[in-house]
XYZ file of C-alpha atoms in Angstrom:
438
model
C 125.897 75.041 -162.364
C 128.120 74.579 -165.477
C 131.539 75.894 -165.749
C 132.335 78.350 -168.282
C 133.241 76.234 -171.794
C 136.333 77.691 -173.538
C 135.353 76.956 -177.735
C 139.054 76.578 -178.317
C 139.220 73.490 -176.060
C 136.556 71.615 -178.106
C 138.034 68.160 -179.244
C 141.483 68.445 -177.717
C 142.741 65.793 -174.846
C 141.189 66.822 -171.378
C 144.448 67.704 -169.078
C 145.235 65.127 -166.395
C 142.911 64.787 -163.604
C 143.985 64.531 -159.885
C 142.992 61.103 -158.696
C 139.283 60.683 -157.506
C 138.588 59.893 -153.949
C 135.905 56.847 -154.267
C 133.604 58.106 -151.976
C 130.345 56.862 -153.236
C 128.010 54.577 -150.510
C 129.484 50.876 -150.328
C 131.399 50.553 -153.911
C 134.193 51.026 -152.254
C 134.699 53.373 -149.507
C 136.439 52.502 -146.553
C 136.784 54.708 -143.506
C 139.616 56.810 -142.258
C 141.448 55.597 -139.095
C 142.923 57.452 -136.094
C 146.383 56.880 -135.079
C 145.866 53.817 -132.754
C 143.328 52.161 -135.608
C 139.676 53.709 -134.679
C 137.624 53.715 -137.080
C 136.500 57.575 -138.212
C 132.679 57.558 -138.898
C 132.563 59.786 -141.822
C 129.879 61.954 -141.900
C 127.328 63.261 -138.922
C 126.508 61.307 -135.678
C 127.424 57.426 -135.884
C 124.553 56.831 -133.690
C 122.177 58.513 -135.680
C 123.124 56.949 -138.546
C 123.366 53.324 -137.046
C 119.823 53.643 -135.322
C 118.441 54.269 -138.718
C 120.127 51.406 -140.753
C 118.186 48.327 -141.671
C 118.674 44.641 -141.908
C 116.786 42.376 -144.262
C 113.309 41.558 -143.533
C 112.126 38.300 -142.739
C 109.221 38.809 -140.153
C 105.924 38.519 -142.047
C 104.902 42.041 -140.344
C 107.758 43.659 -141.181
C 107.813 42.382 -145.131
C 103.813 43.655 -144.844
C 104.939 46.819 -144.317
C 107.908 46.854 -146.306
C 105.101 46.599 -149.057
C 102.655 48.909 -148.257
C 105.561 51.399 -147.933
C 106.133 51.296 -151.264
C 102.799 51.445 -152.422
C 102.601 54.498 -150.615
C 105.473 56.226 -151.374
C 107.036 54.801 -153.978
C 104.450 53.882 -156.203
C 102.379 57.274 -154.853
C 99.192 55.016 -154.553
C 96.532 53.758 -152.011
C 94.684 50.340 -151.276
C 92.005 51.393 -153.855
C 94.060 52.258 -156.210
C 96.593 49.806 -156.733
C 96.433 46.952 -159.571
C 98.224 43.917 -160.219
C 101.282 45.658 -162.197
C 101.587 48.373 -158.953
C 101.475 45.312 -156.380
C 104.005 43.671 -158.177
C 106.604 47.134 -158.414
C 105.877 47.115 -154.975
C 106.561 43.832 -154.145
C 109.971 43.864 -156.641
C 110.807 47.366 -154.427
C 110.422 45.611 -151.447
C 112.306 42.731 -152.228
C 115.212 45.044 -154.088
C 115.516 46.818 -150.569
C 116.713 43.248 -149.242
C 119.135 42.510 -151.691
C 120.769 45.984 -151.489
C 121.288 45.834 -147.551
C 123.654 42.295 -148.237
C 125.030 44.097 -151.658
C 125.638 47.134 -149.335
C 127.877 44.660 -146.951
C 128.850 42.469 -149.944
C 130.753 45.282 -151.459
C 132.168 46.723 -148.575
C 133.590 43.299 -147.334
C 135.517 42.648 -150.832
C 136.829 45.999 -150.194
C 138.410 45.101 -147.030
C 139.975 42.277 -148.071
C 140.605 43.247 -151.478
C 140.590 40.120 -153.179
C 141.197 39.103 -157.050
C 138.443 40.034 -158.987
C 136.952 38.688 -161.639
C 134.541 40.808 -164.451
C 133.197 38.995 -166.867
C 132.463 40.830 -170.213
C 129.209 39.827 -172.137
C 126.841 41.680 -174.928
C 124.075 39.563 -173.552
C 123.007 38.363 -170.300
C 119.654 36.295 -170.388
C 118.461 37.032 -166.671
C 114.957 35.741 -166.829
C 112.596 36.761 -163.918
C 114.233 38.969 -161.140
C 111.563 38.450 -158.240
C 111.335 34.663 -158.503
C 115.005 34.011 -158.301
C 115.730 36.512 -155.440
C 112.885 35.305 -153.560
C 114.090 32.217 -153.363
C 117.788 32.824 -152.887
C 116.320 35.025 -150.001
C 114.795 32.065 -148.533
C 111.798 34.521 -148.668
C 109.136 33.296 -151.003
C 106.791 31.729 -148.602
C 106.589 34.837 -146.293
C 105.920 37.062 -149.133
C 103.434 34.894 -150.614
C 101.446 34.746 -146.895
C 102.032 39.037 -146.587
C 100.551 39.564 -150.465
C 97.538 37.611 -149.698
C 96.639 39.091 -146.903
C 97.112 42.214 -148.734
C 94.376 41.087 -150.610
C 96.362 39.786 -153.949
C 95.204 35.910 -153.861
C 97.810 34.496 -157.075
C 101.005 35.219 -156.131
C 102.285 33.385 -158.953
C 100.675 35.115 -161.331
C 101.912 38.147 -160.022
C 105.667 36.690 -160.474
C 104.688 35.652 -163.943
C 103.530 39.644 -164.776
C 107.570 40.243 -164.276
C 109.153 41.548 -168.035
C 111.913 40.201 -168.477
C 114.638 41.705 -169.096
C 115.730 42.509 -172.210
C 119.762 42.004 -172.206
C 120.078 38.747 -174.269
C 118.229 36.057 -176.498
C 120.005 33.285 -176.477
C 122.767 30.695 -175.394
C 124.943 33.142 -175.231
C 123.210 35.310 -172.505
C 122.289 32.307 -170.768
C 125.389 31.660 -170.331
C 126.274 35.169 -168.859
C 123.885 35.046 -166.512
C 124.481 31.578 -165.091
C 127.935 32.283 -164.524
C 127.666 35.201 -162.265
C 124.238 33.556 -161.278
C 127.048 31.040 -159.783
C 129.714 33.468 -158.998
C 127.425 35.372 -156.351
C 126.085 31.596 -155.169
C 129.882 30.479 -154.740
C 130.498 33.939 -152.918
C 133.184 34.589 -155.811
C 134.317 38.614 -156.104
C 132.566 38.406 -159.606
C 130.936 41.128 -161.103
C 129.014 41.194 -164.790
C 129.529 43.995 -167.505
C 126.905 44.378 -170.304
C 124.917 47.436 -172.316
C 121.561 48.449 -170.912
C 119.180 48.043 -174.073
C 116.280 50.042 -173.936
C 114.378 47.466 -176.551
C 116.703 44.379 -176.644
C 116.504 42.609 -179.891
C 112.624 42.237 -180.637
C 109.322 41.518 -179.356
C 107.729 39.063 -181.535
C 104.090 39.183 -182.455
C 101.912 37.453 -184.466
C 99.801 39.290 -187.576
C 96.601 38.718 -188.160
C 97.991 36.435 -190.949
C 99.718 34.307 -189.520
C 103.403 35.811 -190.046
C 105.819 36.940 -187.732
C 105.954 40.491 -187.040
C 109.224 42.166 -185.349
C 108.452 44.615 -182.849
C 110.753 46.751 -180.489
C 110.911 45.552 -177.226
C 110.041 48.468 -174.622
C 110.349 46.582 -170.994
C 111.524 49.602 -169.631
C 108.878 51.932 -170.593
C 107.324 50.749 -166.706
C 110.734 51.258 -164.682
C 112.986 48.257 -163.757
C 112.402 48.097 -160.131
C 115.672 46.124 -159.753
C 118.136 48.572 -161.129
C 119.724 50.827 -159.326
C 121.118 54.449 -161.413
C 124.670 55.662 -161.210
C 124.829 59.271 -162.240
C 128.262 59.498 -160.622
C 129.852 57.030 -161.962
C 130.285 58.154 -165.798
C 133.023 57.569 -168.182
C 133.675 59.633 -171.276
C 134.450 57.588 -174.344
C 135.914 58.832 -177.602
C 135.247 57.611 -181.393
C 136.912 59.133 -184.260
C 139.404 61.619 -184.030
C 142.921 61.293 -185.041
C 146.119 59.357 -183.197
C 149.216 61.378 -183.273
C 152.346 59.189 -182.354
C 154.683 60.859 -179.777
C 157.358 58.113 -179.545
C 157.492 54.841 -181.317
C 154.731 52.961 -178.827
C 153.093 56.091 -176.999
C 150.698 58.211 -178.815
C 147.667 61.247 -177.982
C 144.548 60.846 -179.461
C 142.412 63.809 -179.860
C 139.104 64.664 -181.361
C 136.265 63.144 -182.910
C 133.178 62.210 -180.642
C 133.278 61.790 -177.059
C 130.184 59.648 -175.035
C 129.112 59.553 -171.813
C 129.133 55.998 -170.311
C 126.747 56.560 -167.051
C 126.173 53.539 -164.867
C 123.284 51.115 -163.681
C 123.721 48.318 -160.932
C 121.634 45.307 -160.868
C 121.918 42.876 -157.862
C 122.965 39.692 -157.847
C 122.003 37.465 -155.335
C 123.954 33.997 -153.965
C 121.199 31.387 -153.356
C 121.210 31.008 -149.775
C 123.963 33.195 -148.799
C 123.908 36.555 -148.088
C 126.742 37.481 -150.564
C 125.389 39.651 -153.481
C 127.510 40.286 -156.292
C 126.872 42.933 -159.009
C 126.088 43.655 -162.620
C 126.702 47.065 -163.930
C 124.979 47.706 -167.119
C 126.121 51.126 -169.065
C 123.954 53.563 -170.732
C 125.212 55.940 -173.812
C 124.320 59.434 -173.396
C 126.002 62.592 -175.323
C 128.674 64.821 -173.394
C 126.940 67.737 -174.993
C 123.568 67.158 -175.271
C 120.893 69.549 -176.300
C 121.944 72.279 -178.347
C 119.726 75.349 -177.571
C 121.934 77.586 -180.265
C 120.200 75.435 -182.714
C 117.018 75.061 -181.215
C 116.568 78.335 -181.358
C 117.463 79.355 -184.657
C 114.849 76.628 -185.773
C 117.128 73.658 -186.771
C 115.256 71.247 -184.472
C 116.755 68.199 -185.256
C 120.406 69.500 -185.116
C 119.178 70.645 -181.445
C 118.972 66.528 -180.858
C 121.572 65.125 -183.147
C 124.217 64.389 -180.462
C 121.500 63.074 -178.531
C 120.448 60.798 -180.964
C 123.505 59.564 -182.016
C 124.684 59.011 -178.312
C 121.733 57.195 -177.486
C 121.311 55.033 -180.575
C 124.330 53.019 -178.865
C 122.214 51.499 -176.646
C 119.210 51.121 -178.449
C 119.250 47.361 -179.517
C 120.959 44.301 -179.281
C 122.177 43.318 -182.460
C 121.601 46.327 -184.815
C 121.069 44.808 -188.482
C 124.649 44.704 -189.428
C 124.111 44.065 -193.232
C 124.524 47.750 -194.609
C 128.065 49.960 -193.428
C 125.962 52.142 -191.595
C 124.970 48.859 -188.928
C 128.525 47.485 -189.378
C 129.627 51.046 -187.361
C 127.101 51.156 -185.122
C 127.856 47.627 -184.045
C 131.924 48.076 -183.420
C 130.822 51.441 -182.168
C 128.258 49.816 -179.254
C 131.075 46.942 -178.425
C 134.019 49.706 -177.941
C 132.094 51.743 -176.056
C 131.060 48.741 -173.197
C 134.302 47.766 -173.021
C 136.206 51.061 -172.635
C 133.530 51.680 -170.366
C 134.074 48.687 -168.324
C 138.103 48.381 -168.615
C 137.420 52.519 -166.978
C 135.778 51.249 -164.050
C 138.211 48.398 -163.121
C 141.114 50.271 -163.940
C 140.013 52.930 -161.764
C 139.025 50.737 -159.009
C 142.006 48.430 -159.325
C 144.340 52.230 -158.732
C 141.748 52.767 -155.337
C 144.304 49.678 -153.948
C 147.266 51.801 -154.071
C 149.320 48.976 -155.812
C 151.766 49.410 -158.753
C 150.660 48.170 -162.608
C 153.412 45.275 -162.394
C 149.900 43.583 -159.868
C 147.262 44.206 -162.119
C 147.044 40.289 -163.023
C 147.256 39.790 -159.385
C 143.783 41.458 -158.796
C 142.397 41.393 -162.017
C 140.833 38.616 -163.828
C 138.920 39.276 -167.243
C 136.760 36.888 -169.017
C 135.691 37.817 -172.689
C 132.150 36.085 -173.626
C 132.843 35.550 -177.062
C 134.187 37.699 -179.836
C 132.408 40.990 -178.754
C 134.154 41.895 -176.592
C 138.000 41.544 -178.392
C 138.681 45.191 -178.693
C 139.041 45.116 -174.913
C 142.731 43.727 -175.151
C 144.017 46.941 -177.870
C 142.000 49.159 -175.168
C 144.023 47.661 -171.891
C 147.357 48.179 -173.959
C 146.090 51.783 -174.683
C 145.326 52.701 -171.174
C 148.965 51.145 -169.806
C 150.677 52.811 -172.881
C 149.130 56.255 -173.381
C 147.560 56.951 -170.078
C 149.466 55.079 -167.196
C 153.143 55.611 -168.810
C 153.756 52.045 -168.706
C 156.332 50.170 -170.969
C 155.137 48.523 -174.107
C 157.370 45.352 -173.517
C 155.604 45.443 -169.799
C 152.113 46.743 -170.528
C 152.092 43.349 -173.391
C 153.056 41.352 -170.606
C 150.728 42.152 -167.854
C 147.817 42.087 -170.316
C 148.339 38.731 -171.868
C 148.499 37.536 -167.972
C 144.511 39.335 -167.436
C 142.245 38.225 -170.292
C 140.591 34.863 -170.708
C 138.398 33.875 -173.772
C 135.245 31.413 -174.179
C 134.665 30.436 -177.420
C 131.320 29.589 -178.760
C 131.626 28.558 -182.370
C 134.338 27.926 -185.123
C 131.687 28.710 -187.755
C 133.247 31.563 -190.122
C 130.163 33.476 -190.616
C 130.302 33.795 -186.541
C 133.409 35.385 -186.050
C 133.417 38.766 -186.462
C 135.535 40.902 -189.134
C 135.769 44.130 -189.734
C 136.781 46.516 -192.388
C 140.239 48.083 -191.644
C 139.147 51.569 -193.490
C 136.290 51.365 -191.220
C 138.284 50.369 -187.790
C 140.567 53.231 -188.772
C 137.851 55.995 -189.328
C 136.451 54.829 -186.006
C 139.338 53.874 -183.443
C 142.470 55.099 -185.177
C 144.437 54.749 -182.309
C 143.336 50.775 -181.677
C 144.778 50.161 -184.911
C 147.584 51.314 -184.292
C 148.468 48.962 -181.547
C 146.750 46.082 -183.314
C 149.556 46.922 -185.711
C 152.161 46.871 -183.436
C 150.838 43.618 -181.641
C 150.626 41.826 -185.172
């Protein structure tokens, strides 16, 4: 249920929240101890609980079933009804079950030992086929490949070949991305990956009846991705507009404008023959007031869905055609929101270690994949400044000490510019500092 909305609130800063307990399953939870060091188990019957858990399956019996499961249940189908697209989501389901019982342990063990992280920041990550690659990091492909046939699905390959893929990147860039963490997970590296879930990447190219090329959105997800796993509780609001009102010479509030709803999507990343399984979280735009049934109902249908629309637009497409004012917003619009997004979730899980600001650096390491994602050093100095009371002098210091930066090109037309009227309409407050840093 909703709690009551008070109108007069509308656009002014939330009040400060008491700090979030991270309870959610295996990003980060750790249990309560008694007084001599037990363990607490936290919910229920322990036995119950660990009588049900699974390991990863690696009988061919066991992966059988695994599959049929899923066709079953999952997929709500029967041996006469399933196709080659339904064996393969149940296959991909199967296999996703796998890599979540090592990210399960994965996650829980860097929590333990609470390492330095890494997060590396990337518009694009060029994954290519999911199934293939965890299959063989598994050390699984040959079982599977005995369990489908008997299941009556002769090509396996061609079944691997039916995969999507996913549409997060097109080029050198994204290939990049996705080697490195690729790596990271392989090297059993605390490395997670930080991109925009597109719902139609950059195109799907076709081929007229003349000959020319014909661009195309890109729907892969229109079938499910059977490899991503949804986050509705882990959700960040981000702002856009609005004005920044200065409240001492390096501190200021900023207040109004549009706020976004950053919600969360996990993809596993497997280690090739290891069982360590590192993570890339992929963020979704949705509106913090969505439909508006006032409107609706006095017949204005398409104000009912404009905050909708202009939510979700942000993660539309890669690469929105940037050669009109209207694409130049969207674009500085989609990279802010990923990376306040993202800078959220680390600075939130970097405060779960109970450690003071002065040892950020000391367990957090941020790589920027090219210019994209820039706006993420004003943001960090924001956060320290306005939210976490931290010195300017200091909060300079400690961020300088976090980023790294690969560069890809020196070409002018490749680094990105923007239009200060336009940063200031946008992300007054950002200027600001850039001000102050310059």
């Amino acid at each position: 249920m909703n709690k009551p909305l008070d109108p007069s609130t509308i656009g002014r800063p939330e009040p400060p929240k008491q700090p979030r307990r991270h309870q959610r399953t295996a990003t980060g939870y750790l249990p309560e101890k008694t007084e001599d060091g037990k363990e607490i188990w936290p919910k229920g019957e322990e036995a119950a609980w660990r009588s049900g858990l699974r390991g990863v399956k690696t009988e061919e019996e066991a992966i059988t079933n695994s599959i049929v499961g899923h066709v079953q249940t999952t997929l709500a189908r029967q041996a006469y009804n399933i196709d080659e697209e339904g064996a393969y989501r149940a296959i991909a389901y199967s296999v996703r079950d796998d890599l979540i019982v090592n990210w399960n342990d994965t996650q829980m063990l860097y929590t333990r030992k609470a390492p330095k992280r890494a997060y590396y920041l990337s518009l694009e990550f060029l994954m290519g086929r999911t199934l293939d690659n965890a299959l063989l990091n598994l050390g699984l492909k040959e079982k599977y490949q005995t369990a489908v046939k008997k299941l009556g699905f002769e090509d396996f390959e061609e079944l691997i070949e039916s995969e999507r893929d996913a549409a997060l990147g097109n080029g050198g860039l994204g290939r990049l991305a996705a080697c490195y963490i690729d790596s990271g997970a392989t090297c059993e590296l605390p490395l997670w990956g930080y991109g925009l879930r597109y719902h139609y990447g950059m195109f799907w190219q076709q081929i007229s009846t003349d000959g020319t090329q014909v661009e195309a959105p890109d729907p892969w997800l229109n079938h499910a991705n059977p490899w991503e796993v949804h986050r509705p509780d882990v959700t960040y609001p981000v702002r856009f507009y609005g004005h920044a009102e200065r409240i001492s010479d390096s501190k200021a509030i900023w207040s109004g404008g549009q706020e976004v709803v950053a919600v969360a999507y996990d993809v596993p990343i497997p280690g090739s023959y290891t069982r360590n399984t590192n993570n890339l979280r992929l963020w979704d735009a949705k509106p913090k007031r969505g439909f508006d049934l006032n409107s609706f109902n006095a017949g204005d249908y398409e104000k009912a869905v404009e905050n909708s629309n202009s939510a979700e637009a942000l993660t539309r497409v890669l690469y929105p055609n940037d050669n009109h004012m209207v694409g130049k917003e969207l674009r500085l619009k989609q990279q802010y929101f990923w990376t306040a997004a993202s800078l959220a979730d680390i600075v939130r899980r970097f405060k779960q270690l109970g450690e003071p600001f002065s040892k950020f650096h000391e367990y957090v390491a941020i790589q920027l994949n090219d210019t994209h994602p820039t706006i993420a050093v004003p943001e960090l100095m924001r956060i320290f400044v306005d939210e976490e009371d931290i010195p300017w002098n200091e909060a300079w210091e400690i961020t300088q000490k976090v980023f790294g930066y690969t560069n890809h090109t020196v070409l002018p037309e490749a680094l990105e510019k923007w239009p200060v009227p336009l940063f200031q309409h946008l992300l007054p407050r950002h200027l600001q500092i850039i001000f102050d840093l310059n």
